[in-house]
DNA sequence: ATACTGAAGCTTTTT
DNA sequence: GCTTCAGTAT
């Protein structure tokens, strides 16, 4: 126990050893948050305050859950079994599998990922002749998910106009469709569990009593439903239950756009009468100048719980700032500095290039590629999202639950087996006429289409029959071949990678079976035997039998069902070339939680970062500032900020002002690298890089002429007495008639007569 | 059934 | 400017 608490600072120690009451830990970036969380769990168990089964630890990502598990098992070799550590969705899946009857779900219910959900909605709209111009599928999906994230069913929504009434109706129809097909979307996992526990008192009480300590990571990212879910499990308002230990950082709340509500932190403090608010402000990551920059910047936000990071490390180097003439110039500068860093002995994987939006990566990628510097771009398609893998999964899904129409549609004619659009249309007609799934509607079909459909059904049925006694990996192999997927890609020119991905599914299945504790060679279809065998059967005082979802997943669902949930809930890595010594490129969002010795934050321009769409939303700019705060605090030793005067975006050249965030950073922490009189495109010193975007266009040359005659240049920074700082976006006319279109940022876009307007040339 | 072609979209993302 | 997708032409 002594070693456990050893090396914790006073704040951390206080947090770890809090009494069993609700607590809010404000954990700054790099303050040892995960350490506190895991040590808290270990301390609770080792001091005998709780047994492992009394612990519920909730995270947002599988990665975070895994990390917690790993650290815990390093702390206490034996005791991790019985603890519930997982994501909101993973835990809900487990609960719903165990109590599927009470939750009114089929035992083999399947999970739709966002892709599947969207296509399910498209199908719904089409089947009901809904005008998808007026009700775009994405918007409908957004509406449904938004409602679910707030815990609202369709019948609880009061529509305020006709369009909304239609959306509510579609929401209800969508839920009915899902229920018919035996599928649930991500939000549904949460909502269904919440409703199950609300409605079923014995069940609720059982889990409330069981989980004496509920710990939540990244609490600032919880949405309304997740907070309600936590309150329910913690027995809030029911006189007791578990102690909720919430760890989060309001300054790092960057997911409002997907429903996260920072207000949950304040609500939690109030509703749980939190006496123990502990701030972890000691930072173990960044040098002083970097931390100063972060602190001063975030102080510009009004809605904060309040926190100031400090470090024992020295000031370190100043933050280096570079103004490039173009996005290409910016990329070129990043290459130069990266080379310098590598020459200084920096590891490539300790260099991160961050950007606000994915579109920015391409220019930088190109430059890194040309310079021969290995790089790795985060984001993009995950393993289980790849088309060929999804196809294979669809076959497996149909074998486990043939009523999954999304899966049916995906593979009924892939590889092609002569089932055309007309046949499908007829089938859909039969399906809605008889109110059954597409699969179940096949027997109603006659003629040639009916025959080929029957052939498809036979394929699924016989694969299921043949695989009855097979272990999961063999089953996957069987389907791979029986489906014709393998042959299909073998004949395709570019199919080699896809075949490799498909083959990997067999190993993924092997690995899964081993890790999840399924007996070696256990038949993939073997369901949870009897309820009595699964976990301990508990009878409460009302005589209701409760099955605790304690047992390993193996006893609650078949290997195949489990594997399919795994594929939906854990999309897998997106990095094909992991482990390579490469420069790390990613959006600021995906950098959250990571740290690097050297960090570039790129594209620091008004409109890009802060993003233009943020100014339209309430609190949008504050969220962008938190995003910038996250970006800055990723850096340990060196931080580079850069921006470009001109940038190609959506096929158009844009002239942006430098980001307002520069004005919010402490001057003495910054070192401006670009000279005050930065050469523009016309200056003698110019590179091919900088020149490139202006060449090859008569229009560009004509503009140059005009610019010359007026004495002003596009892209130039100016200051106006009334409108403040701005950037010249365009110049029309010449001489006395010259007029300039100027972007004054928050003051808006103005067209000014250059012979009249008093403009100051602004040197940066 | 496949291949091309035009139009739309385009901030951030995990489950 | 580039990608994705739906719809049409062959």
PDB file of C-alpha atoms in Angstrom, chain A residues 299-480:
ATOM      1  CA  UNK A 299      -8.076  32.563 -19.285  1.00  0.00           C
ATOM      2  CA  UNK A 300      -9.957  34.293 -22.105  1.00  0.00           C
ATOM      3  CA  UNK A 301     -12.835  31.887 -21.652  1.00  0.00           C
ATOM      4  CA  UNK A 302     -15.630  33.083 -19.400  1.00  0.00           C
ATOM      5  CA  UNK A 303     -17.335  29.847 -18.442  1.00  0.00           C
ATOM      6  CA  UNK A 304     -14.721  28.002 -16.470  1.00  0.00           C
ATOM      7  CA  UNK A 305     -14.515  26.192 -13.203  1.00  0.00           C
ATOM      8  CA  UNK A 306     -11.094  27.791 -12.887  1.00  0.00           C
ATOM      9  CA  UNK A 307      -7.712  26.147 -12.901  1.00  0.00           C
ATOM     10  CA  UNK A 308      -4.122  27.165 -13.527  1.00  0.00           C
ATOM     11  CA  UNK A 309      -1.443  24.687 -14.451  1.00  0.00           C
ATOM     12  CA  UNK A 310       2.028  24.937 -12.965  1.00  0.00           C
ATOM     13  CA  UNK A 311       5.243  23.089 -13.599  1.00  0.00           C
ATOM     14  CA  UNK A 312       8.555  22.505 -11.895  1.00  0.00           C
ATOM     15  CA  UNK A 313      10.274  22.276 -15.238  1.00  0.00           C
ATOM     16  CA  UNK A 314      12.056  25.421 -16.404  1.00  0.00           C
ATOM     17  CA  UNK A 315      10.765  27.859 -18.980  1.00  0.00           C
ATOM     18  CA  UNK A 316      12.339  25.864 -21.746  1.00  0.00           C
ATOM     19  CA  UNK A 317      12.356  27.224 -25.249  1.00  0.00           C
ATOM     20  CA  UNK A 318      10.029  29.879 -26.480  1.00  0.00           C
ATOM     21  CA  UNK A 319       7.105  28.941 -28.677  1.00  0.00           C
ATOM     22  CA  UNK A 320       8.204  29.496 -32.247  1.00  0.00           C
ATOM     23  CA  UNK A 321       5.789  31.270 -34.553  1.00  0.00           C
ATOM     24  CA  UNK A 322       6.034  31.390 -38.323  1.00  0.00           C
ATOM     25  CA  UNK A 323       4.039  33.334 -40.858  1.00  0.00           C
ATOM     26  CA  UNK A 324       4.147  31.745 -44.285  1.00  0.00           C
ATOM     27  CA  UNK A 325       2.988  33.362 -47.479  1.00  0.00           C
ATOM     28  CA  UNK A 326       1.053  30.307 -48.565  1.00  0.00           C
ATOM     29  CA  UNK A 327      -0.058  26.913 -47.367  1.00  0.00           C
ATOM     30  CA  UNK A 328       2.735  25.452 -49.453  1.00  0.00           C
ATOM     31  CA  UNK A 329       5.220  27.724 -47.731  1.00  0.00           C
ATOM     32  CA  UNK A 330       3.845  26.634 -44.400  1.00  0.00           C
ATOM     33  CA  UNK A 331       4.334  22.996 -45.326  1.00  0.00           C
ATOM     34  CA  UNK A 332       7.842  23.750 -46.525  1.00  0.00           C
ATOM     35  CA  UNK A 333       8.720  25.406 -43.245  1.00  0.00           C
ATOM     36  CA  UNK A 334       7.391  22.416 -41.305  1.00  0.00           C
ATOM     37  CA  UNK A 335       9.660  20.198 -43.389  1.00  0.00           C
ATOM     38  CA  UNK A 336      12.697  22.404 -42.662  1.00  0.00           C
ATOM     39  CA  UNK A 337      12.024  22.472 -38.939  1.00  0.00           C
ATOM     40  CA  UNK A 338      11.308  18.758 -38.888  1.00  0.00           C
ATOM     41  CA  UNK A 339      14.619  18.087 -40.565  1.00  0.00           C
ATOM     42  CA  UNK A 340      16.334  20.275 -37.984  1.00  0.00           C
ATOM     43  CA  UNK A 341      14.636  18.417 -35.169  1.00  0.00           C
ATOM     44  CA  UNK A 342      15.631  15.057 -36.574  1.00  0.00           C
ATOM     45  CA  UNK A 343      19.185  16.282 -37.100  1.00  0.00           C
ATOM     46  CA  UNK A 344      19.165  17.309 -33.430  1.00  0.00           C
ATOM     47  CA  UNK A 345      18.364  13.736 -32.536  1.00  0.00           C
ATOM     48  CA  UNK A 346      14.606  13.949 -32.176  1.00  0.00           C
ATOM     49  CA  UNK A 347      12.724  10.765 -32.842  1.00  0.00           C
ATOM     50  CA  UNK A 348      10.296  11.101 -35.731  1.00  0.00           C
ATOM     51  CA  UNK A 349       7.484   9.626 -33.683  1.00  0.00           C
ATOM     52  CA  UNK A 350       8.001  12.435 -31.167  1.00  0.00           C
ATOM     53  CA  UNK A 351       7.097  15.004 -33.781  1.00  0.00           C
ATOM     54  CA  UNK A 352       3.409  15.737 -34.238  1.00  0.00           C
ATOM     55  CA  UNK A 353       1.781  17.937 -36.834  1.00  0.00           C
ATOM     56  CA  UNK A 354      -1.680  19.045 -35.744  1.00  0.00           C
ATOM     57  CA  UNK A 355      -4.374  20.683 -37.821  1.00  0.00           C
ATOM     58  CA  UNK A 356      -7.948  21.776 -37.258  1.00  0.00           C
ATOM     59  CA  UNK A 357      -9.465  19.938 -40.195  1.00  0.00           C
ATOM     60  CA  UNK A 358      -8.474  16.916 -42.218  1.00  0.00           C
ATOM     61  CA  UNK A 359      -8.410  18.829 -45.492  1.00  0.00           C
ATOM     62  CA  UNK A 360      -5.244  20.540 -44.315  1.00  0.00           C
ATOM     63  CA  UNK A 361      -3.232  17.355 -44.147  1.00  0.00           C
ATOM     64  CA  UNK A 362      -2.799  16.824 -47.858  1.00  0.00           C
ATOM     65  CA  UNK A 363      -0.418  19.689 -48.573  1.00  0.00           C
ATOM     66  CA  UNK A 364       1.734  18.750 -45.599  1.00  0.00           C
ATOM     67  CA  UNK A 365       1.651  15.082 -46.521  1.00  0.00           C
ATOM     68  CA  UNK A 366       2.789  15.947 -49.986  1.00  0.00           C
ATOM     69  CA  UNK A 367       5.691  17.993 -48.682  1.00  0.00           C
ATOM     70  CA  UNK A 368       6.753  15.275 -46.224  1.00  0.00           C
ATOM     71  CA  UNK A 369       6.546  12.708 -48.973  1.00  0.00           C
ATOM     72  CA  UNK A 370       8.674  14.786 -51.346  1.00  0.00           C
ATOM     73  CA  UNK A 371      11.225  15.283 -48.600  1.00  0.00           C
ATOM     74  CA  UNK A 372      11.326  11.560 -47.970  1.00  0.00           C
ATOM     75  CA  UNK A 373      10.280  11.874 -44.330  1.00  0.00           C
ATOM     76  CA  UNK A 374       8.145   8.957 -43.150  1.00  0.00           C
ATOM     77  CA  UNK A 375       4.830  10.058 -41.717  1.00  0.00           C
ATOM     78  CA  UNK A 376       1.680   8.550 -40.409  1.00  0.00           C
ATOM     79  CA  UNK A 377      -1.758  10.090 -40.714  1.00  0.00           C
ATOM     80  CA  UNK A 378      -4.293   9.271 -37.992  1.00  0.00           C
ATOM     81  CA  UNK A 379      -7.938   8.889 -38.790  1.00  0.00           C
ATOM     82  CA  UNK A 380      -9.473   7.387 -41.833  1.00  0.00           C
ATOM     83  CA  UNK A 381     -10.988   3.976 -42.308  1.00  0.00           C
ATOM     84  CA  UNK A 382     -10.737   1.580 -39.432  1.00  0.00           C
ATOM     85  CA  UNK A 383     -10.215  -2.093 -40.007  1.00  0.00           C
ATOM     86  CA  UNK A 384     -13.774  -3.236 -39.369  1.00  0.00           C
ATOM     87  CA  UNK A 385     -15.125  -0.396 -41.524  1.00  0.00           C
ATOM     88  CA  UNK A 386     -13.443  -1.483 -44.720  1.00  0.00           C
ATOM     89  CA  UNK A 387     -15.926  -2.490 -47.390  1.00  0.00           C
ATOM     90  CA  UNK A 388     -14.687  -6.049 -47.820  1.00  0.00           C
ATOM     91  CA  UNK A 389     -14.612  -6.638 -44.075  1.00  0.00           C
ATOM     92  CA  UNK A 390     -18.091  -5.221 -43.713  1.00  0.00           C
ATOM     93  CA  UNK A 391     -19.270  -7.585 -46.396  1.00  0.00           C
ATOM     94  CA  UNK A 392     -17.895 -10.565 -44.568  1.00  0.00           C
ATOM     95  CA  UNK A 393     -19.392  -9.328 -41.319  1.00  0.00           C
ATOM     96  CA  UNK A 394     -22.766  -8.976 -43.008  1.00  0.00           C
ATOM     97  CA  UNK A 395     -22.721 -12.670 -43.923  1.00  0.00           C
ATOM     98  CA  UNK A 396     -21.868 -13.523 -40.349  1.00  0.00           C
ATOM     99  CA  UNK A 397     -24.625 -11.254 -39.101  1.00  0.00           C
ATOM    100  CA  UNK A 398     -27.185 -12.928 -41.314  1.00  0.00           C
ATOM    101  CA  UNK A 399     -26.178 -16.304 -39.930  1.00  0.00           C
ATOM    102  CA  UNK A 400     -26.717 -15.035 -36.405  1.00  0.00           C
ATOM    103  CA  UNK A 401     -29.775 -12.873 -37.068  1.00  0.00           C
ATOM    104  CA  UNK A 402     -31.271 -13.181 -40.552  1.00  0.00           C
ATOM    105  CA  UNK A 403     -33.671 -10.295 -39.919  1.00  0.00           C
ATOM    106  CA  UNK A 404     -30.931  -7.706 -40.064  1.00  0.00           C
ATOM    107  CA  UNK A 405     -32.054  -6.041 -43.292  1.00  0.00           C
ATOM    108  CA  UNK A 406     -28.996  -3.779 -43.463  1.00  0.00           C
ATOM    109  CA  UNK A 407     -26.775  -6.839 -43.619  1.00  0.00           C
ATOM    110  CA  UNK A 408     -29.127  -8.513 -46.081  1.00  0.00           C
ATOM    111  CA  UNK A 409     -29.082  -5.557 -48.460  1.00  0.00           C
ATOM    112  CA  UNK A 410     -25.336  -5.280 -48.323  1.00  0.00           C
ATOM    113  CA  UNK A 411     -24.569  -8.797 -49.486  1.00  0.00           C
ATOM    114  CA  UNK A 412     -27.670 -10.205 -51.145  1.00  0.00           C
ATOM    115  CA  UNK A 413     -26.068  -9.427 -54.471  1.00  0.00           C
ATOM    116  CA  UNK A 414     -22.450  -9.217 -53.520  1.00  0.00           C
ATOM    117  CA  UNK A 415     -20.645 -10.938 -55.079  1.00  0.00           C
ATOM    118  CA  UNK A 416     -23.188 -10.612 -57.861  1.00  0.00           C
ATOM    119  CA  UNK A 417     -25.554 -13.521 -58.162  1.00  0.00           C
ATOM    120  CA  UNK A 418     -28.104 -12.122 -60.566  1.00  0.00           C
ATOM    121  CA  UNK A 419     -30.315 -10.391 -58.072  1.00  0.00           C
ATOM    122  CA  UNK A 420     -31.111  -7.039 -59.611  1.00  0.00           C
ATOM    123  CA  UNK A 421     -32.761  -3.831 -58.513  1.00  0.00           C
ATOM    124  CA  UNK A 422     -36.180  -4.936 -59.724  1.00  0.00           C
ATOM    125  CA  UNK A 423     -36.090  -8.137 -57.691  1.00  0.00           C
ATOM    126  CA  UNK A 424     -35.050  -6.218 -54.588  1.00  0.00           C
ATOM    127  CA  UNK A 425     -37.839  -3.741 -55.128  1.00  0.00           C
ATOM    128  CA  UNK A 426     -40.384  -6.539 -55.287  1.00  0.00           C
ATOM    129  CA  UNK A 427     -38.889  -8.141 -52.209  1.00  0.00           C
ATOM    130  CA  UNK A 428     -39.135  -4.879 -50.296  1.00  0.00           C
ATOM    131  CA  UNK A 429     -42.750  -4.658 -51.357  1.00  0.00           C
ATOM    132  CA  UNK A 430     -43.451  -8.137 -49.995  1.00  0.00           C
ATOM    133  CA  UNK A 431     -41.525  -7.350 -46.845  1.00  0.00           C
ATOM    134  CA  UNK A 432     -43.624  -4.312 -45.990  1.00  0.00           C
ATOM    135  CA  UNK A 433     -46.828  -6.003 -47.119  1.00  0.00           C
ATOM    136  CA  UNK A 434     -46.383  -8.892 -44.726  1.00  0.00           C
ATOM    137  CA  UNK A 435     -44.553  -6.869 -42.108  1.00  0.00           C
ATOM    138  CA  UNK A 436     -41.568  -9.190 -42.032  1.00  0.00           C
ATOM    139  CA  UNK A 437     -37.867  -8.866 -42.720  1.00  0.00           C
ATOM    140  CA  UNK A 438     -36.464  -9.141 -46.227  1.00  0.00           C
ATOM    141  CA  UNK A 439     -35.077 -12.543 -45.397  1.00  0.00           C
ATOM    142  CA  UNK A 440     -38.450 -13.774 -44.181  1.00  0.00           C
ATOM    143  CA  UNK A 441     -40.151 -12.302 -47.224  1.00  0.00           C
ATOM    144  CA  UNK A 442     -38.143 -14.389 -49.669  1.00  0.00           C
ATOM    145  CA  UNK A 443     -40.592 -17.362 -49.659  1.00  0.00           C
ATOM    146  CA  UNK A 444     -43.332 -15.009 -50.897  1.00  0.00           C
ATOM    147  CA  UNK A 445     -41.353 -14.269 -54.018  1.00  0.00           C
ATOM    148  CA  UNK A 446     -42.104 -16.042 -57.256  1.00  0.00           C
ATOM    149  CA  UNK A 447     -40.517 -16.187 -60.687  1.00  0.00           C
ATOM    150  CA  UNK A 448     -36.878 -15.923 -61.601  1.00  0.00           C
ATOM    151  CA  UNK A 449     -36.094 -13.342 -58.943  1.00  0.00           C
ATOM    152  CA  UNK A 450     -37.667 -15.606 -56.353  1.00  0.00           C
ATOM    153  CA  UNK A 451     -35.449 -18.483 -57.382  1.00  0.00           C
ATOM    154  CA  UNK A 452     -32.229 -16.537 -57.108  1.00  0.00           C
ATOM    155  CA  UNK A 453     -33.302 -15.099 -53.766  1.00  0.00           C
ATOM    156  CA  UNK A 454     -34.119 -18.573 -52.517  1.00  0.00           C
ATOM    157  CA  UNK A 455     -30.635 -19.553 -53.608  1.00  0.00           C
ATOM    158  CA  UNK A 456     -29.181 -16.821 -51.440  1.00  0.00           C
ATOM    159  CA  UNK A 457     -31.230 -17.899 -48.441  1.00  0.00           C
ATOM    160  CA  UNK A 458     -30.096 -21.456 -49.019  1.00  0.00           C
ATOM    161  CA  UNK A 459     -26.499 -20.284 -49.004  1.00  0.00           C
ATOM    162  CA  UNK A 460     -26.921 -18.695 -45.580  1.00  0.00           C
ATOM    163  CA  UNK A 461     -28.878 -21.638 -44.195  1.00  0.00           C
ATOM    164  CA  UNK A 462     -26.426 -24.275 -45.302  1.00  0.00           C
ATOM    165  CA  UNK A 463     -23.468 -22.252 -44.055  1.00  0.00           C
ATOM    166  CA  UNK A 464     -25.179 -22.122 -40.702  1.00  0.00           C
ATOM    167  CA  UNK A 465     -25.903 -25.830 -40.760  1.00  0.00           C
ATOM    168  CA  UNK A 466     -22.410 -26.787 -41.788  1.00  0.00           C
ATOM    169  CA  UNK A 467     -20.816 -24.607 -39.176  1.00  0.00           C
ATOM    170  CA  UNK A 468     -22.897 -25.839 -36.270  1.00  0.00           C
ATOM    171  CA  UNK A 469     -20.041 -27.582 -34.535  1.00  0.00           C
ATOM    172  CA  UNK A 470     -17.318 -25.280 -35.754  1.00  0.00           C
ATOM    173  CA  UNK A 471     -15.222 -22.942 -33.685  1.00  0.00           C
ATOM    174  CA  UNK A 472     -15.376 -19.286 -34.640  1.00  0.00           C
ATOM    175  CA  UNK A 473     -12.197 -19.048 -36.753  1.00  0.00           C
ATOM    176  CA  UNK A 474     -13.227 -22.065 -38.826  1.00  0.00           C
ATOM    177  CA  UNK A 475     -16.665 -20.578 -39.284  1.00  0.00           C
ATOM    178  CA  UNK A 476     -15.145 -17.349 -40.566  1.00  0.00           C
ATOM    179  CA  UNK A 477     -13.011 -19.311 -42.988  1.00  0.00           C
ATOM    180  CA  UNK A 478     -16.041 -21.263 -44.180  1.00  0.00           C
ATOM    181  CA  UNK A 479     -18.064 -18.108 -44.835  1.00  0.00           C
ATOM    182  CA  UNK A 480     -15.110 -16.511 -46.555  1.00  0.00           C
TER     183      UNK A 480
END
